Coordinates of C-alpha atoms and ligand atoms in Angstrom, one line a residue:
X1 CA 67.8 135.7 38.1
X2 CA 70.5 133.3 38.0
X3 CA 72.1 133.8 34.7
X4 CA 73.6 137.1 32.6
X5 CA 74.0 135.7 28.9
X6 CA 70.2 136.1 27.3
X7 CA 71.6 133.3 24.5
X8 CA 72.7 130.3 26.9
X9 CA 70.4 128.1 28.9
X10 CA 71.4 129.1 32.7
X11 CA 73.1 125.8 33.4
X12 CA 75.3 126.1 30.3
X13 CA 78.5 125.9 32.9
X14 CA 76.3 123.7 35.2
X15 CA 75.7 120.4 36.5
X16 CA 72.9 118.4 34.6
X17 CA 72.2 115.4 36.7
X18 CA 70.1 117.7 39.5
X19 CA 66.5 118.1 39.3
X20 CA 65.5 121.1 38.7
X21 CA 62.0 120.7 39.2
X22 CA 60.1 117.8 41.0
X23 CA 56.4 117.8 40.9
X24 CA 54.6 115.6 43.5
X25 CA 51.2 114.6 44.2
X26 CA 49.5 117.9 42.4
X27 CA 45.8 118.0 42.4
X28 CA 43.4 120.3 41.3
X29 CA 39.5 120.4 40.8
X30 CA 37.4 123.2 39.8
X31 CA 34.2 122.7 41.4
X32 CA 33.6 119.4 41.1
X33 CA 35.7 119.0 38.4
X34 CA 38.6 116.9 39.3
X35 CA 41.3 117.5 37.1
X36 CA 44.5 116.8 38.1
X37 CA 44.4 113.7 40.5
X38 CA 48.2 113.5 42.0
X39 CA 50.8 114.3 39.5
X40 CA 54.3 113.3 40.0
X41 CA 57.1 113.9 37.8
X42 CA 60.6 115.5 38.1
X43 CA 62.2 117.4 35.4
X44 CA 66.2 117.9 35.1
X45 CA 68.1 120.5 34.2
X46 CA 68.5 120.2 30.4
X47 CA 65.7 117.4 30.1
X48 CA 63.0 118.5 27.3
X49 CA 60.0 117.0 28.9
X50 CA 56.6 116.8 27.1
X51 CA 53.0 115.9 28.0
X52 CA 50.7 114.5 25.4
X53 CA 47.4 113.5 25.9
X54 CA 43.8 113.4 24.8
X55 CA 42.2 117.6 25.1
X56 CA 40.5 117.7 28.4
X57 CA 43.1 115.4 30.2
X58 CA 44.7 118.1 32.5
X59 CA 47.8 119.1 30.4
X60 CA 47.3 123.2 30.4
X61 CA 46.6 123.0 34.4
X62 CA 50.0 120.6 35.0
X63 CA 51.8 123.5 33.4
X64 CA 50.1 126.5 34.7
X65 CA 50.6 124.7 38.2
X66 CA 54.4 125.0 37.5
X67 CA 54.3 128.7 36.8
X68 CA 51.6 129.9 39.4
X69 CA 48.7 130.4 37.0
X70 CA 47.0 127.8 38.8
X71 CA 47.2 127.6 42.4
X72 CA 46.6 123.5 43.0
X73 CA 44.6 122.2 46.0
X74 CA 47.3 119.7 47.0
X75 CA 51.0 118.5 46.3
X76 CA 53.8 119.7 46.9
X77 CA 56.7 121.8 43.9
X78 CA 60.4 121.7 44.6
X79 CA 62.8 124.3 42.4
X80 CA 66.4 123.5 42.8
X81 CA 66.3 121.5 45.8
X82 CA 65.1 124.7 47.8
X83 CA 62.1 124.7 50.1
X84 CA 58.9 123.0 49.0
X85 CA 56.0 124.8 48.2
X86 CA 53.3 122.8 49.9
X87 CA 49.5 123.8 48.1
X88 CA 47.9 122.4 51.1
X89 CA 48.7 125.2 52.8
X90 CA 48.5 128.8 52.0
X91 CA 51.4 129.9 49.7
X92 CA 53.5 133.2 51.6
X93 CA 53.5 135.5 48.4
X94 CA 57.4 135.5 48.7
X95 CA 57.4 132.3 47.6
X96 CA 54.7 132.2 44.6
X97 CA 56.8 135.4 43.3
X98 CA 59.9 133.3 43.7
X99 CA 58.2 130.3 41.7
X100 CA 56.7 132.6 39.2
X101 CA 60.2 133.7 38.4
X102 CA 61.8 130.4 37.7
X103 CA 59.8 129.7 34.5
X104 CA 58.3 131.7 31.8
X105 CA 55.5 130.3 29.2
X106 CA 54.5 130.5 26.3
X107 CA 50.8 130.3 24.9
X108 CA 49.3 128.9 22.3
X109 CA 48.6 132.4 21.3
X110 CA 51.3 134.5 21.4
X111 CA 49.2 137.5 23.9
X112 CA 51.7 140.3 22.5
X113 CA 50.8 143.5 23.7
X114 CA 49.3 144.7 20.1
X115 CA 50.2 148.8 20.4
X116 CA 54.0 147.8 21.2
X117 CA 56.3 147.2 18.6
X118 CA 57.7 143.8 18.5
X119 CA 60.8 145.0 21.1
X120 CA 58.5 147.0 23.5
X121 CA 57.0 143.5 24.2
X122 CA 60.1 141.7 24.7
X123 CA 61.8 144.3 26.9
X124 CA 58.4 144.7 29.1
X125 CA 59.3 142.4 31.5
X126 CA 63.0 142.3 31.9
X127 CA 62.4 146.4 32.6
X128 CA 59.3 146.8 34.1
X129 CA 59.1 143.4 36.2
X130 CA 63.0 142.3 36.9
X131 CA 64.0 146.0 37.1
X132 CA 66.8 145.5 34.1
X133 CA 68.1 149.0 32.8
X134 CA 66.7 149.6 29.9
X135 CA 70.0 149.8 27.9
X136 CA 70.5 146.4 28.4
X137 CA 67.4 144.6 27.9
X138 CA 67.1 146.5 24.7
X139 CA 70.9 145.0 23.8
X140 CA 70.0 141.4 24.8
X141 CA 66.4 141.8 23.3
X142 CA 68.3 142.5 19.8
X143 CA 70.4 139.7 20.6
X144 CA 67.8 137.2 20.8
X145 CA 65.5 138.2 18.3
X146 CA 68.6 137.9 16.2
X147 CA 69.0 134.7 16.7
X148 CA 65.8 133.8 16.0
X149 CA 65.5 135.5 12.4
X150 CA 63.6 138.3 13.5
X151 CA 66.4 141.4 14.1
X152 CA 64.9 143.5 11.4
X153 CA 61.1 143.4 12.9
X154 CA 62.0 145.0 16.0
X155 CA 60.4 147.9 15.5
X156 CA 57.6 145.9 13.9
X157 CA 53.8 146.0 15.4
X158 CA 52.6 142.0 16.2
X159 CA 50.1 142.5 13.3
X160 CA 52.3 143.0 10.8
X161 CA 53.4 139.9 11.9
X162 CA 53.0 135.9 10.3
X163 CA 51.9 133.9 13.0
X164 CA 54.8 132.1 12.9
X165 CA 56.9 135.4 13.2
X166 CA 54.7 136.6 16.2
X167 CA 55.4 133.2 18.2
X168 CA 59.0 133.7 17.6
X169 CA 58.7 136.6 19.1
X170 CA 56.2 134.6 22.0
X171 CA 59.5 132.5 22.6
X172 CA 62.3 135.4 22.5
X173 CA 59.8 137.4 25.2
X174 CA 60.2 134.3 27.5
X175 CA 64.0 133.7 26.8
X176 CA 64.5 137.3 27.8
X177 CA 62.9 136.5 31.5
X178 CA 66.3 134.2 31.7
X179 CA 63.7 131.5 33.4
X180 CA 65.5 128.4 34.8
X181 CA 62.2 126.4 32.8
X182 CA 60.7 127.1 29.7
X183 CA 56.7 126.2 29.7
X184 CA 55.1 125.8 26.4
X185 CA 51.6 125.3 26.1
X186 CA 50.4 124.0 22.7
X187 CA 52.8 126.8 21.1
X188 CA 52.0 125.7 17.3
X189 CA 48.0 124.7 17.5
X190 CA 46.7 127.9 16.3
X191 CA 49.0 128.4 13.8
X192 CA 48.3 127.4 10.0
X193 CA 50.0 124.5 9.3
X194 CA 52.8 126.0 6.9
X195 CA 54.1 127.5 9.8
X196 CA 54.1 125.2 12.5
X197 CA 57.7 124.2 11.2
X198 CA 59.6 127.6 12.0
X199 CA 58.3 127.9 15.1
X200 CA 59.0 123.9 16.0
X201 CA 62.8 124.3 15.0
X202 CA 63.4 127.6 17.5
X203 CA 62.1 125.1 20.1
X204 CA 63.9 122.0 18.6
X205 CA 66.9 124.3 18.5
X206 CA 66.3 126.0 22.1
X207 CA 66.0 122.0 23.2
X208 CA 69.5 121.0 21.6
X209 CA 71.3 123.7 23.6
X210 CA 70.1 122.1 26.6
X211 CA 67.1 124.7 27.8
X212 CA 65.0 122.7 30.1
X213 CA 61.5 122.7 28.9
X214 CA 58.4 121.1 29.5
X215 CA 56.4 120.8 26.1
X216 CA 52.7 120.5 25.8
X217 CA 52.3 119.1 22.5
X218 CA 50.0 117.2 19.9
X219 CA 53.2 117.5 17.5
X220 CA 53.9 113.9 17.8
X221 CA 56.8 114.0 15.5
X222 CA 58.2 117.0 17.6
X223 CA 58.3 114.9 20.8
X224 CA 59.5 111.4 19.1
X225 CA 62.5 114.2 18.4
X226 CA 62.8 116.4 21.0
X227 CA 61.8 114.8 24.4
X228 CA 64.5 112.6 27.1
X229 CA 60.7 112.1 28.6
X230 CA 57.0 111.7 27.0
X231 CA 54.2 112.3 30.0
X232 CA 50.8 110.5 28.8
X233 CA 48.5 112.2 30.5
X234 CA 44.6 110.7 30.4
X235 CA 41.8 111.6 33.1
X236 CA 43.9 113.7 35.2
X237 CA 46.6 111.5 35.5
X238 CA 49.9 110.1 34.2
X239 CA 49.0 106.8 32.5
X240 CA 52.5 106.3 30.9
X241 CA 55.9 107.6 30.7
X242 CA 59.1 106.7 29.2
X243 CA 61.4 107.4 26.7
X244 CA 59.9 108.6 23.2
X245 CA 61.3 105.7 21.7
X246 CA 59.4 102.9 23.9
X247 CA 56.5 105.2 24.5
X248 CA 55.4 105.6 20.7
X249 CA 56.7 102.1 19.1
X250 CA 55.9 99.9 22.6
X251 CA 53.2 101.4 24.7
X252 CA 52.7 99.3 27.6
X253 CA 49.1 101.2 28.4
X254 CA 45.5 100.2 26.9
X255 CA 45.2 103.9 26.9
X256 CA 48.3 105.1 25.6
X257 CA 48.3 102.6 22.6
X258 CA 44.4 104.0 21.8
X259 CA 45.0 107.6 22.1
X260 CA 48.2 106.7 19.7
X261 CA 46.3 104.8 17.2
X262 CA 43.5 107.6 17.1
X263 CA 46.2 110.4 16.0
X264 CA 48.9 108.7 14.2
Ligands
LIG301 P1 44.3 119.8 28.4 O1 45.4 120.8 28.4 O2 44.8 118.4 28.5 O3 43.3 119.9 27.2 P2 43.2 121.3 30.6 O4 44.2 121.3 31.6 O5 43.1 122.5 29.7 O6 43.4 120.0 29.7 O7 41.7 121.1 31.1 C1 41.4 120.0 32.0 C2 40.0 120.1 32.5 O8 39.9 121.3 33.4 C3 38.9 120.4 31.4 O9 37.8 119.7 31.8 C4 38.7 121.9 31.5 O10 37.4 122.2 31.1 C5 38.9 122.2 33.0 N1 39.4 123.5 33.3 C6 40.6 124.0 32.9 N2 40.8 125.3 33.3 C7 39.6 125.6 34.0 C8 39.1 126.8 34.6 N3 39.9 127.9 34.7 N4 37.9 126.7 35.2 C9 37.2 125.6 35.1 N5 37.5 124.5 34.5 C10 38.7 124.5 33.9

């Protein structure tokens, strides 16, 4: 991991103008499903990208390509500027642990581990996966649930737990990875709608101190706010993109300005 303090974006010192992540030509079918037909997009460091998009359209599998989730058929991922992992061959394992390890995600539900108190599960990776000692991933655990309102549930079990409180905790569990790229996949649509907010401004917050994040969303107002770049995604592939502002008040798409008008 390329960063020590669990409360800074790892780039805080660092140079924003480099992409951190450039997607090109992903594809993906399952059977004979075709759902991702040649993505390309590039995400730098600090940008808060989101995809929107109709359900079906191939959101979840974009970012679960990023992470290693999904394996894609084709296309090509480049971290840092390093090698590229090219799908269309086989991936050397040293190199889908090394991708794995440059994100983290969070779900739309939060998949705490429900015997573990709420800083079992946030520690469980740092110790068990990256090898942290525990001393310290329990130090920089507090420190980020902390800073998220949450330093008294620690020793709290997920169920006794709002469901805005558990995907704080969903969020700290990935901020203690130190990923280079946060992932979020729908992380307030199965939460009641009184506590969507809470959980928006830890990710509107995360955003402003310039974590890079790619945001699957149908929190329109979120991504007018929070996003340098909205993805419209339709059919498995990027209709539109551009800036929130021309994106939402100037589509240029038939099928941008449609899915717009059906959810607005
Ligand atoms: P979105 O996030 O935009 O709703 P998804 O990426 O979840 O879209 O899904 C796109 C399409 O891929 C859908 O038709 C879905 O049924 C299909 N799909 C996604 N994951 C799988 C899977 N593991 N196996 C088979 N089909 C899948």
């Amino acid at each position: 991991m390329s960063h020590t303090d669990p409360l800074q974006p790892p780039h805080a010192n660092g140079d924003e103008t480099t992409e951190l992540l450039s997607a090109r030509g992903i594809r993906k079918s399952f059977g004979d499903n075709v759902v991702l037909q040649g993505i390309d997009f590039g995400v730098r460091r600090g940008e808060v990208v989101t995809l929107i998009g109709p359900s079906g359209s191939g959101k979840t599998t974009v970012l679960r390509s990023l992470n290693g989730l999904e394996t894609p058929d084709a296309g090509t991922l480049e971290f840092d500027g390093g090698p590229a992992i090219d799908f269309a061959r086989p991936v050397p394992p040293k190199q889908r642990l090394a991708m794995r390890d440059r994100s983290a995600m969070v779900f739309q539900q939060h998949n705490l581990f429900p015997h573990r108190t709420v800083l079992e599960n946030v520690i469980e990776g740092p110790v068990r996966v990256q090898r942290v000692p525990k001393a310290r991933a329990v130090a920089e655990a507090e420190a980020l649930l902390e800073r998220v309102g949450l330093a008294e549930k620690r020793d709290a079990y997920p169920h006794e737990l709002s469901g805005g409180q558990q995907q704080r905790v969903g969020i700290v569990r990935a901020l203690a990875l130190k990923p280079d790229l946060l992932l979020f996949d729908e992380p307030t649509s199965a939460l009641d709608p009184e506590l969507v907010g809470e959980v928006l401004h830890v990710i509107k917050e995360l955003a402003d101190e310039g974590w890079t994040m790619v945001v699957v969303t149908h929190e329109l107002s979120f991504a007018r706010q929070a996003a340098d770049e909205v993805l419209f995604m339709d059919g498995g592939v990027i209709v539109e993109r551009g800036a929130p502002a021309d994106i939402f008040t100037n589509p240029r798409e038939e099928r941008t300005r449609r899915f717009l008008d059906r959810i607005l």
